[in-house]
mmCIF file of C-alpha atoms in Angstrom:
data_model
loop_
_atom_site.group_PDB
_atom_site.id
_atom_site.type_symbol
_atom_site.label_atom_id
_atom_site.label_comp_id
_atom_site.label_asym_id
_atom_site.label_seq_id
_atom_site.Cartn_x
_atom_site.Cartn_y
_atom_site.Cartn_z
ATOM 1 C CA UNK R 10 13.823 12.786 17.779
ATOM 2 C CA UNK R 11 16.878 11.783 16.576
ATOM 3 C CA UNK R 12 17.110 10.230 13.033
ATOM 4 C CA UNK R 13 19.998 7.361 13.365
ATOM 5 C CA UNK R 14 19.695 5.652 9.658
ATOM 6 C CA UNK R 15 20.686 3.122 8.040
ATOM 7 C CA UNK R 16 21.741 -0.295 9.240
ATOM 8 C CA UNK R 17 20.320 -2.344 6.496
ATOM 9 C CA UNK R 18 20.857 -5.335 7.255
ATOM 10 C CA UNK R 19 19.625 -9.095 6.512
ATOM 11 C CA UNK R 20 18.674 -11.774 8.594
ATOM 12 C CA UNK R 21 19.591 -15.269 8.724
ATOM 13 C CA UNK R 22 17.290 -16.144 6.111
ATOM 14 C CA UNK R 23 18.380 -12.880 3.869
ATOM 15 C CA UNK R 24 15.393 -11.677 3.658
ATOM 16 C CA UNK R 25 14.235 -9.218 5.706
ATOM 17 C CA UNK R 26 16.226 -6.061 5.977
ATOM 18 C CA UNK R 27 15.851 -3.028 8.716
ATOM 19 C CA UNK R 28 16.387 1.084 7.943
ATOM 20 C CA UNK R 29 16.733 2.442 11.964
ATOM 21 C CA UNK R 30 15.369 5.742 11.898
ATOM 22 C CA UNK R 31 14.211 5.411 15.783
ATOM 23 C CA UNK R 32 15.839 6.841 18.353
ATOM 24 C CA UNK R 33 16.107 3.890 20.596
ATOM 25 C CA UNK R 34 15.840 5.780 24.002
ATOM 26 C CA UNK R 35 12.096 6.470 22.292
ATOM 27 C CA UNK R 36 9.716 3.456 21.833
ATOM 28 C CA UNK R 37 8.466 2.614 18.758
ATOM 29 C CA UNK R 38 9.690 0.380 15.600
ATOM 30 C CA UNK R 39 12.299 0.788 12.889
ATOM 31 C CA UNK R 40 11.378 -0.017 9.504
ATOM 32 C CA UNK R 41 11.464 -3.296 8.711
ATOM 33 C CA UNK R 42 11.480 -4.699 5.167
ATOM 34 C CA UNK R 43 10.994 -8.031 3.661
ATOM 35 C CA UNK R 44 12.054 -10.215 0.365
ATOM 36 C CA UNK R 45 9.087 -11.100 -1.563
ATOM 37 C CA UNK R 46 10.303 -13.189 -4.642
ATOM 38 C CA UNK R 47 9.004 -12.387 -8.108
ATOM 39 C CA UNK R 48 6.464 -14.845 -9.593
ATOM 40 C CA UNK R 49 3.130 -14.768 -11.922
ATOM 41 C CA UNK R 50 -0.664 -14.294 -10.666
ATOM 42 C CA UNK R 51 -3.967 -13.518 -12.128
ATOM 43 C CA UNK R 52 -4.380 -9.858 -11.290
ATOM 44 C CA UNK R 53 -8.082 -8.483 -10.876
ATOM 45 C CA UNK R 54 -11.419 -10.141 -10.385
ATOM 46 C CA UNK R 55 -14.198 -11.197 -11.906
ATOM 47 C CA UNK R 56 -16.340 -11.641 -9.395
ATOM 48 C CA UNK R 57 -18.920 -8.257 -9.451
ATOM 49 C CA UNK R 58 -20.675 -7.795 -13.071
ATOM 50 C CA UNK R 59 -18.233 -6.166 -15.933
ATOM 51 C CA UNK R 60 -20.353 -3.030 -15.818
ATOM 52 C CA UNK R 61 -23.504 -1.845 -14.041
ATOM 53 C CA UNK R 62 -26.045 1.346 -15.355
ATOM 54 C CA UNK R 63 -26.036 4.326 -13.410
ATOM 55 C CA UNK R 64 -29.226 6.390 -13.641
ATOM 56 C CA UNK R 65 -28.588 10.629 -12.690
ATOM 57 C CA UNK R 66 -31.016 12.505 -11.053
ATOM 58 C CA UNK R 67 -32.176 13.937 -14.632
ATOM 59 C CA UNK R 68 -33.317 10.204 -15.831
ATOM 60 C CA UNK R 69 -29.999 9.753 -18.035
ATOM 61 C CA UNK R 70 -28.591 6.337 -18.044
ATOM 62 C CA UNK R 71 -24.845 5.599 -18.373
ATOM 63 C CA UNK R 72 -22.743 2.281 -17.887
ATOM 64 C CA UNK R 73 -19.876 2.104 -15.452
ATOM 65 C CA UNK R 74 -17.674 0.084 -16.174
ATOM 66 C CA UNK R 75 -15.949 -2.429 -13.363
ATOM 67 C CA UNK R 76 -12.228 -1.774 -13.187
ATOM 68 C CA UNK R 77 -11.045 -4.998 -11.178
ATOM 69 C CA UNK R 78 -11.765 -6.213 -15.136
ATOM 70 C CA UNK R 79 -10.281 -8.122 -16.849
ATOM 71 C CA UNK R 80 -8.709 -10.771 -14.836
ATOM 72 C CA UNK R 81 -4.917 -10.688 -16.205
ATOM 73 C CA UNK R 82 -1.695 -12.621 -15.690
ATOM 74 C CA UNK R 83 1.100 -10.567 -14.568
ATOM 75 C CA UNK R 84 4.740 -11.488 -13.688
ATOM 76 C CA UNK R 85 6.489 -9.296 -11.413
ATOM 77 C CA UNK R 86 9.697 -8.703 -10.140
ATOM 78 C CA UNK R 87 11.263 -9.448 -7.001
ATOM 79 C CA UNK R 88 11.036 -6.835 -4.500
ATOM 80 C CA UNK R 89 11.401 -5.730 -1.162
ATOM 81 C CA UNK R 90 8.098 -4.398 0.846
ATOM 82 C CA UNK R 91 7.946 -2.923 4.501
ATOM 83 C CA UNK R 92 6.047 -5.551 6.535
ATOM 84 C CA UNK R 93 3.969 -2.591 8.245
ATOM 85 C CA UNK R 94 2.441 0.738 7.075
ATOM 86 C CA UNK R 95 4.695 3.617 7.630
ATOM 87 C CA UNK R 96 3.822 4.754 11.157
ATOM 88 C CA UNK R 97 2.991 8.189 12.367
ATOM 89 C CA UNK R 98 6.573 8.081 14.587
ATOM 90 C CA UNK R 99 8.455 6.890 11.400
ATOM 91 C CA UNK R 100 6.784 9.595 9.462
ATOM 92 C CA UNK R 101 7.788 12.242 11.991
ATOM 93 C CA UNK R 102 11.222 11.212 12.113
ATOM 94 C CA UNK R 103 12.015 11.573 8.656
ATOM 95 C CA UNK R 104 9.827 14.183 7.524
ATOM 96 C CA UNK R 105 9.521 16.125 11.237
ATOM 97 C CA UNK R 106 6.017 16.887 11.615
ATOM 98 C CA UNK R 107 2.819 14.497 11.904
ATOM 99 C CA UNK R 108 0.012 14.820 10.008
ATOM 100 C CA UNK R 109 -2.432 12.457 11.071
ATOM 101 C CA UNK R 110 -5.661 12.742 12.812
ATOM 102 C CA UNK R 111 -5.477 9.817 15.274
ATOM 103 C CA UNK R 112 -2.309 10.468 17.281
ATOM 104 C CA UNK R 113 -1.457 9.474 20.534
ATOM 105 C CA UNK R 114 -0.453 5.759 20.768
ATOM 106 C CA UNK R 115 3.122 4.812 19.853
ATOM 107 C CA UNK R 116 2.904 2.650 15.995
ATOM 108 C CA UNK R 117 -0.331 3.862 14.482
ATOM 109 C CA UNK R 118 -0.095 4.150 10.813
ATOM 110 C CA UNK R 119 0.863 7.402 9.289
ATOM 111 C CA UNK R 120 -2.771 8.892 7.683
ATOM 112 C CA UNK R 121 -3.817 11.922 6.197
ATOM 113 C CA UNK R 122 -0.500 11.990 4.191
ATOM 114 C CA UNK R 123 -1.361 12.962 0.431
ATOM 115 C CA UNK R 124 0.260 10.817 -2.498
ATOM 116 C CA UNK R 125 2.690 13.592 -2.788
ATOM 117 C CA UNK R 126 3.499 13.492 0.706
ATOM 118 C CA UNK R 127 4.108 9.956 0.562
ATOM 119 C CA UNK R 128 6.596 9.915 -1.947
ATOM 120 C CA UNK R 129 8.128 12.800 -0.831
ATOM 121 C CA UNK R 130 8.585 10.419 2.148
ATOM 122 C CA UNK R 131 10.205 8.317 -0.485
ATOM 123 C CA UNK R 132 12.529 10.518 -1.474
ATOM 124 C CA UNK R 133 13.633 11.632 2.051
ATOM 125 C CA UNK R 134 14.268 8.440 3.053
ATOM 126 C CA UNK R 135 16.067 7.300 0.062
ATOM 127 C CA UNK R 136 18.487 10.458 0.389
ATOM 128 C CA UNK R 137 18.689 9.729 4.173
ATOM 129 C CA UNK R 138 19.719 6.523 3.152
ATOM 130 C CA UNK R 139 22.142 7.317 0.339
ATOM 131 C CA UNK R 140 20.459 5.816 -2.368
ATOM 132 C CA UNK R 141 19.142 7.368 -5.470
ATOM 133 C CA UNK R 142 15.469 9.254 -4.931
ATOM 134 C CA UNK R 143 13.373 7.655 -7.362
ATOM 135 C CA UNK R 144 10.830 10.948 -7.595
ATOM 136 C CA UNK R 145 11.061 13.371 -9.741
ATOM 137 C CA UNK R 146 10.322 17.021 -8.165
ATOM 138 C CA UNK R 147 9.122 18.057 -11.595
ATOM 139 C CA UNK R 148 6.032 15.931 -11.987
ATOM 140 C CA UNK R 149 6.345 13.404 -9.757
ATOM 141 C CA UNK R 150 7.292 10.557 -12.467
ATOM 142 C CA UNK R 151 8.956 7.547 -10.805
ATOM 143 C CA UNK R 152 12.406 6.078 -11.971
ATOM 144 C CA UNK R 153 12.332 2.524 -11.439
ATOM 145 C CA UNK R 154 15.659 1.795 -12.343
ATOM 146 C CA UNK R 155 16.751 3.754 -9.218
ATOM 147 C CA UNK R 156 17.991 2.249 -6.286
ATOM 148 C CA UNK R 157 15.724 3.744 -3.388
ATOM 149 C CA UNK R 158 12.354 3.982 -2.307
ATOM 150 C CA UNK R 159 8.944 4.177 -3.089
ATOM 151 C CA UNK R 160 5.128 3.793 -3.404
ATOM 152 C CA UNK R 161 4.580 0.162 -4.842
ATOM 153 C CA UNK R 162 3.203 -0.181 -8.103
ATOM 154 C CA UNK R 163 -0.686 -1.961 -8.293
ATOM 155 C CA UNK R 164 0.630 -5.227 -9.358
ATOM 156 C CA UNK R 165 3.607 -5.812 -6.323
ATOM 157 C CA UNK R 166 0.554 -4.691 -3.792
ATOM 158 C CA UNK R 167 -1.695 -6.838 -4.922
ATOM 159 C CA UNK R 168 0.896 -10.002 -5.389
ATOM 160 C CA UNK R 169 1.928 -9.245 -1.753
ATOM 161 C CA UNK R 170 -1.177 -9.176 -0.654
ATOM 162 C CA UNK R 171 -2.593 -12.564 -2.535
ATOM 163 C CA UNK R 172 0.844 -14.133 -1.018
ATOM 164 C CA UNK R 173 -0.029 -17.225 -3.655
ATOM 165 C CA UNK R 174 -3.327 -17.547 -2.140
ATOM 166 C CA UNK R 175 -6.129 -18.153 -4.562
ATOM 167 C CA UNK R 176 -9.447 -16.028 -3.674
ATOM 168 C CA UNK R 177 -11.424 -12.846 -3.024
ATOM 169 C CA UNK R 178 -9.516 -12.059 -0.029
ATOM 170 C CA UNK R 179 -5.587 -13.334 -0.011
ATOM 171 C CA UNK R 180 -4.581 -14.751 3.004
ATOM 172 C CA UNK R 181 -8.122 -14.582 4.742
ATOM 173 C CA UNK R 182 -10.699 -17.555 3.723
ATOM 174 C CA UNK R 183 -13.913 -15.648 3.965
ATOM 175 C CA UNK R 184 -15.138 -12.252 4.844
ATOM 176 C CA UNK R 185 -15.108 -13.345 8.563
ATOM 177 C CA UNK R 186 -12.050 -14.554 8.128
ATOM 178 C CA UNK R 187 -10.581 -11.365 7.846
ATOM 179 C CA UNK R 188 -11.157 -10.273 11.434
ATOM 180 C CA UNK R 189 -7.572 -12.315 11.646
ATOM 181 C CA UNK R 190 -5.205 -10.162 9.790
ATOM 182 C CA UNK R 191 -7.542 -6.906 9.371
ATOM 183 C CA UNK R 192 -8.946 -4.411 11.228
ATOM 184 C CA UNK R 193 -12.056 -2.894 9.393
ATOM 185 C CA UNK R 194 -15.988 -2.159 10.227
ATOM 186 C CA UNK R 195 -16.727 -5.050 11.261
ATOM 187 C CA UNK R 196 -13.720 -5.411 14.182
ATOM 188 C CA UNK R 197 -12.171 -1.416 14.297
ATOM 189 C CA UNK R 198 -14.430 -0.123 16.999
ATOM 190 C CA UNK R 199 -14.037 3.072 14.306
ATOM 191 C CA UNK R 200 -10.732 3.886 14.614
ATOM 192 C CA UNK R 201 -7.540 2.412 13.112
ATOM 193 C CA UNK R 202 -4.676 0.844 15.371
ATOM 194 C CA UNK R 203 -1.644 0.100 16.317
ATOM 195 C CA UNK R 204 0.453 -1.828 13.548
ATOM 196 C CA UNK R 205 0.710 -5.570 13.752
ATOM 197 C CA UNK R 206 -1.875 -6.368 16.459
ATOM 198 C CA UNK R 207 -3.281 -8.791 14.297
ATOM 199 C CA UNK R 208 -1.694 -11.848 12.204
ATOM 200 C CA UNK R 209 0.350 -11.212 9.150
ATOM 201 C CA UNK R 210 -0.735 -12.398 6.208
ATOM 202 C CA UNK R 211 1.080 -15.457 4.310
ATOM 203 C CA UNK R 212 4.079 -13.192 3.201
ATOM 204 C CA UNK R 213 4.317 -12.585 6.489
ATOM 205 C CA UNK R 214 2.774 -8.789 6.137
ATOM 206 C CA UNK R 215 1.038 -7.108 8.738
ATOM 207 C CA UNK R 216 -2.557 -5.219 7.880
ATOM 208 C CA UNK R 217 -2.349 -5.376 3.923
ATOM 209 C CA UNK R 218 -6.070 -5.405 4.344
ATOM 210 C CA UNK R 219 -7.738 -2.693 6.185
ATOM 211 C CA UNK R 220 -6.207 -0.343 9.195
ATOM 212 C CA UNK R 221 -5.551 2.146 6.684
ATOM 213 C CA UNK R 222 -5.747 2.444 2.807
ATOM 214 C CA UNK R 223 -2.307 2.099 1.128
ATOM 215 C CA UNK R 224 -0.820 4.228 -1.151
ATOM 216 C CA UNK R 225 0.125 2.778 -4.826
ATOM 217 C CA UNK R 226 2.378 4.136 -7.297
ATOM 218 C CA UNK R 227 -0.033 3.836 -10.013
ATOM 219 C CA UNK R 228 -2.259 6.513 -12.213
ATOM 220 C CA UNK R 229 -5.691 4.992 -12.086
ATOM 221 C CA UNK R 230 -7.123 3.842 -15.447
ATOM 222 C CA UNK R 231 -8.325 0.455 -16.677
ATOM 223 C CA UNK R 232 -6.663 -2.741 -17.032
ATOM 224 C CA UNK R 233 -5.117 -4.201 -20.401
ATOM 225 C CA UNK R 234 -6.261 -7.431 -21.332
ATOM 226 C CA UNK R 235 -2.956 -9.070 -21.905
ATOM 227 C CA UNK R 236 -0.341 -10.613 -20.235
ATOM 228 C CA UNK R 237 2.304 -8.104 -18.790
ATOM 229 C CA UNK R 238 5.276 -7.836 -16.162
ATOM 230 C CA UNK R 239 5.858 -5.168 -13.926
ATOM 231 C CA UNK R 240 2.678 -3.271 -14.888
ATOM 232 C CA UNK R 241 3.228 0.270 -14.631
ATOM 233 C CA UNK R 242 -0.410 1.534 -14.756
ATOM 234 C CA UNK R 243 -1.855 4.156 -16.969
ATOM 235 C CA UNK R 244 0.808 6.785 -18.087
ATOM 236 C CA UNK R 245 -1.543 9.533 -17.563
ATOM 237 C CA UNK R 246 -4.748 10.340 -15.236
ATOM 238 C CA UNK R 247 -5.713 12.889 -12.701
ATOM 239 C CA UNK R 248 -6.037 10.051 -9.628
ATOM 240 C CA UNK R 249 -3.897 7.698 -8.018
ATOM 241 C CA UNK R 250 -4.796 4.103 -6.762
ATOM 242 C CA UNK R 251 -4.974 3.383 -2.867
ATOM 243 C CA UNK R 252 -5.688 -0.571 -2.196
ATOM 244 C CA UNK R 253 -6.231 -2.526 0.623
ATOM 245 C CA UNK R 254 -9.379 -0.805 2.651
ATOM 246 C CA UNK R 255 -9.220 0.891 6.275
ATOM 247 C CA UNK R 256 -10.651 0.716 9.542
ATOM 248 C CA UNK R 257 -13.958 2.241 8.494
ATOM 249 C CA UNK R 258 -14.212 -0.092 4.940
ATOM 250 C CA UNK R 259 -17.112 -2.774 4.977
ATOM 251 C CA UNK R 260 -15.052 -6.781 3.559
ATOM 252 C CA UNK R 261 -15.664 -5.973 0.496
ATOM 253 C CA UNK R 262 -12.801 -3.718 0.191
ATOM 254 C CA UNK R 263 -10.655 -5.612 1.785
ATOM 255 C CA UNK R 264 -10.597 -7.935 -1.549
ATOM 256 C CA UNK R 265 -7.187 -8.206 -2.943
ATOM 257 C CA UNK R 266 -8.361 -6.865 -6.251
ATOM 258 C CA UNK R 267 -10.173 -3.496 -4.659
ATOM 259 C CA UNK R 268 -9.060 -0.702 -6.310
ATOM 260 C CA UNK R 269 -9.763 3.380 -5.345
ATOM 261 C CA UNK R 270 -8.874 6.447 -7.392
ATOM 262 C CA UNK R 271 -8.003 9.378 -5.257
ATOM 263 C CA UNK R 272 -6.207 12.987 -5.618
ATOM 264 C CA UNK R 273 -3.166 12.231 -4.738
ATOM 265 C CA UNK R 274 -2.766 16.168 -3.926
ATOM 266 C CA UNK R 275 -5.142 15.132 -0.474
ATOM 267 C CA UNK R 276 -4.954 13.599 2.308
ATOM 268 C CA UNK R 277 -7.346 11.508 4.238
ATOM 269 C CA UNK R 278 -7.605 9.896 7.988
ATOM 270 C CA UNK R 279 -8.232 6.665 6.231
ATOM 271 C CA UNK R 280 -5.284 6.492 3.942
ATOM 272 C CA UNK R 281 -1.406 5.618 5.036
ATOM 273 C CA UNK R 282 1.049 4.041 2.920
ATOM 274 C CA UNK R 283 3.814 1.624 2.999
ATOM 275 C CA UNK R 284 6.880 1.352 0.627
ATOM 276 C CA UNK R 285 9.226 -0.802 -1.115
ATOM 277 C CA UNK R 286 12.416 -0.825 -2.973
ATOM 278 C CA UNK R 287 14.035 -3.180 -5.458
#
């Protein structure tokens, strides 16, 4: 496939910008980013109990501790965030093989990709691009004050995803609301699908809920209490946070405050990502 980067280029609005990595004798869809100004939100939610206790096997009782707590106001930074998960053709084209298990139809998300992987991604785009990779090789540390892409950090997912919208579930009303702009349990048939089949949400992104999981910059760890902008997460941890809930996730991780803790050294057929740039 040939790889024919980088028109970047804005529309009449300004604010949504294209990188053309495919070949357009193939079908398929460039990558397609969009403006999403900065602004304040109340990140988190209080909604399921600050901790619940956990009895082993052995009788021992321990509390765990809910880590969509506290609720927290965060300002970030404008940014710019693709309007659909990476897909497995876009993935192929700029890193040359595909790794996911569901292949076959032209714009299903990119899965099975590792956090690694994903930035790596990053990088190879970024250099593609001729902007600055934000990765490190070393340990994987992320330079912000770069110029090209990456993995979003927890607090840009989740304000995309809210789009201004109070409520458990951003741009969808009610659980069965979601069946709109997501594809999980309840409406997947078991399988994820093709990107943007469904409505975008109100920043006019497709399937930040469900389809896949999505890939965040951030170590896991829990939240501080006070008010912050541009939240980097913890500065150390052995997991990474995925958001947003996949094909096979029941509503309740579809809320906009879900948060997962994975290896980022693995890969999984219900986690993609999508990235963003400043």
């Amino acid at each position: 496939m040939a790889l024919l980067l980088f028109s970047s280029c804005g529309n009449d609005q300004g604010n949504l910008f294209h990188v053309d990595i495919v070949d357009p004798l193939d079908e398929g869809s460039d990558i397609s980013l969009i403006q999403v100004s900065g602004g304040s939100f109340l990140m988190g939610s209080a909604l399921l109990p600050a901790y619940t206790i956990i009895t082993s096997p052995d009788g021992t009782q321990y509390l765990s501790y809910n880590p969509e707590r506290p609720v927290h106001s965060v300002t970030v930074q404008g940014f710019k965030i693709s309007t659909r998960e990476i897909t497995q053709e876009q993935y192929k084209a700029v890193m040359g093989v595909n790794p996911s298990k569901y292949s076959g139809m032209i714009d299903l998300p990119a899965e099975q990709v590792s956090w690694e992987q994903a930035a790596s991604f990053c990088n190879k785009l970024s250099e593609i691009s001729g902007l600055d990779r934000c990765y490190s090789l070393v340990n994987w540390e992320c330079d912000f004050s770069r110029s090209g892409y990456r993995l979003p950090t927890e607090a840009e997912w989740e304000f995309a995803c809210r789009a201004g919208i109070p409520g458990e579930y951003g741009s969808a009303a009610s659980p069965e609301d979601l069946t709109r702009i997501a594809w999980f349990s309840a409406n997947s048939g078991s399988s994820p699908h093709q990107a943007a089949t469904l409505s975008a949400n109100a920043a006019g992104l497709f399937d930040m809920q469900g389809n896949v999981w999505e890939w965040c910059n951030d170590r896991y760890g829990f939240y501080n209490c006070n008010s912050q902008t541009d939240p980097l997460g913890a500065a150390n941890g052995q997991f990474r946070i995925a958001r947003g809930g996949s094909w096979a996730s029941t509503a309740d991780d579809l809320r906009a405050a879900a948060r997962k803790a994975l290896d980022p050294k693995l890969g999984n057929y219900t986690v993609g990502f999508r990235i963003v740039r400043r």
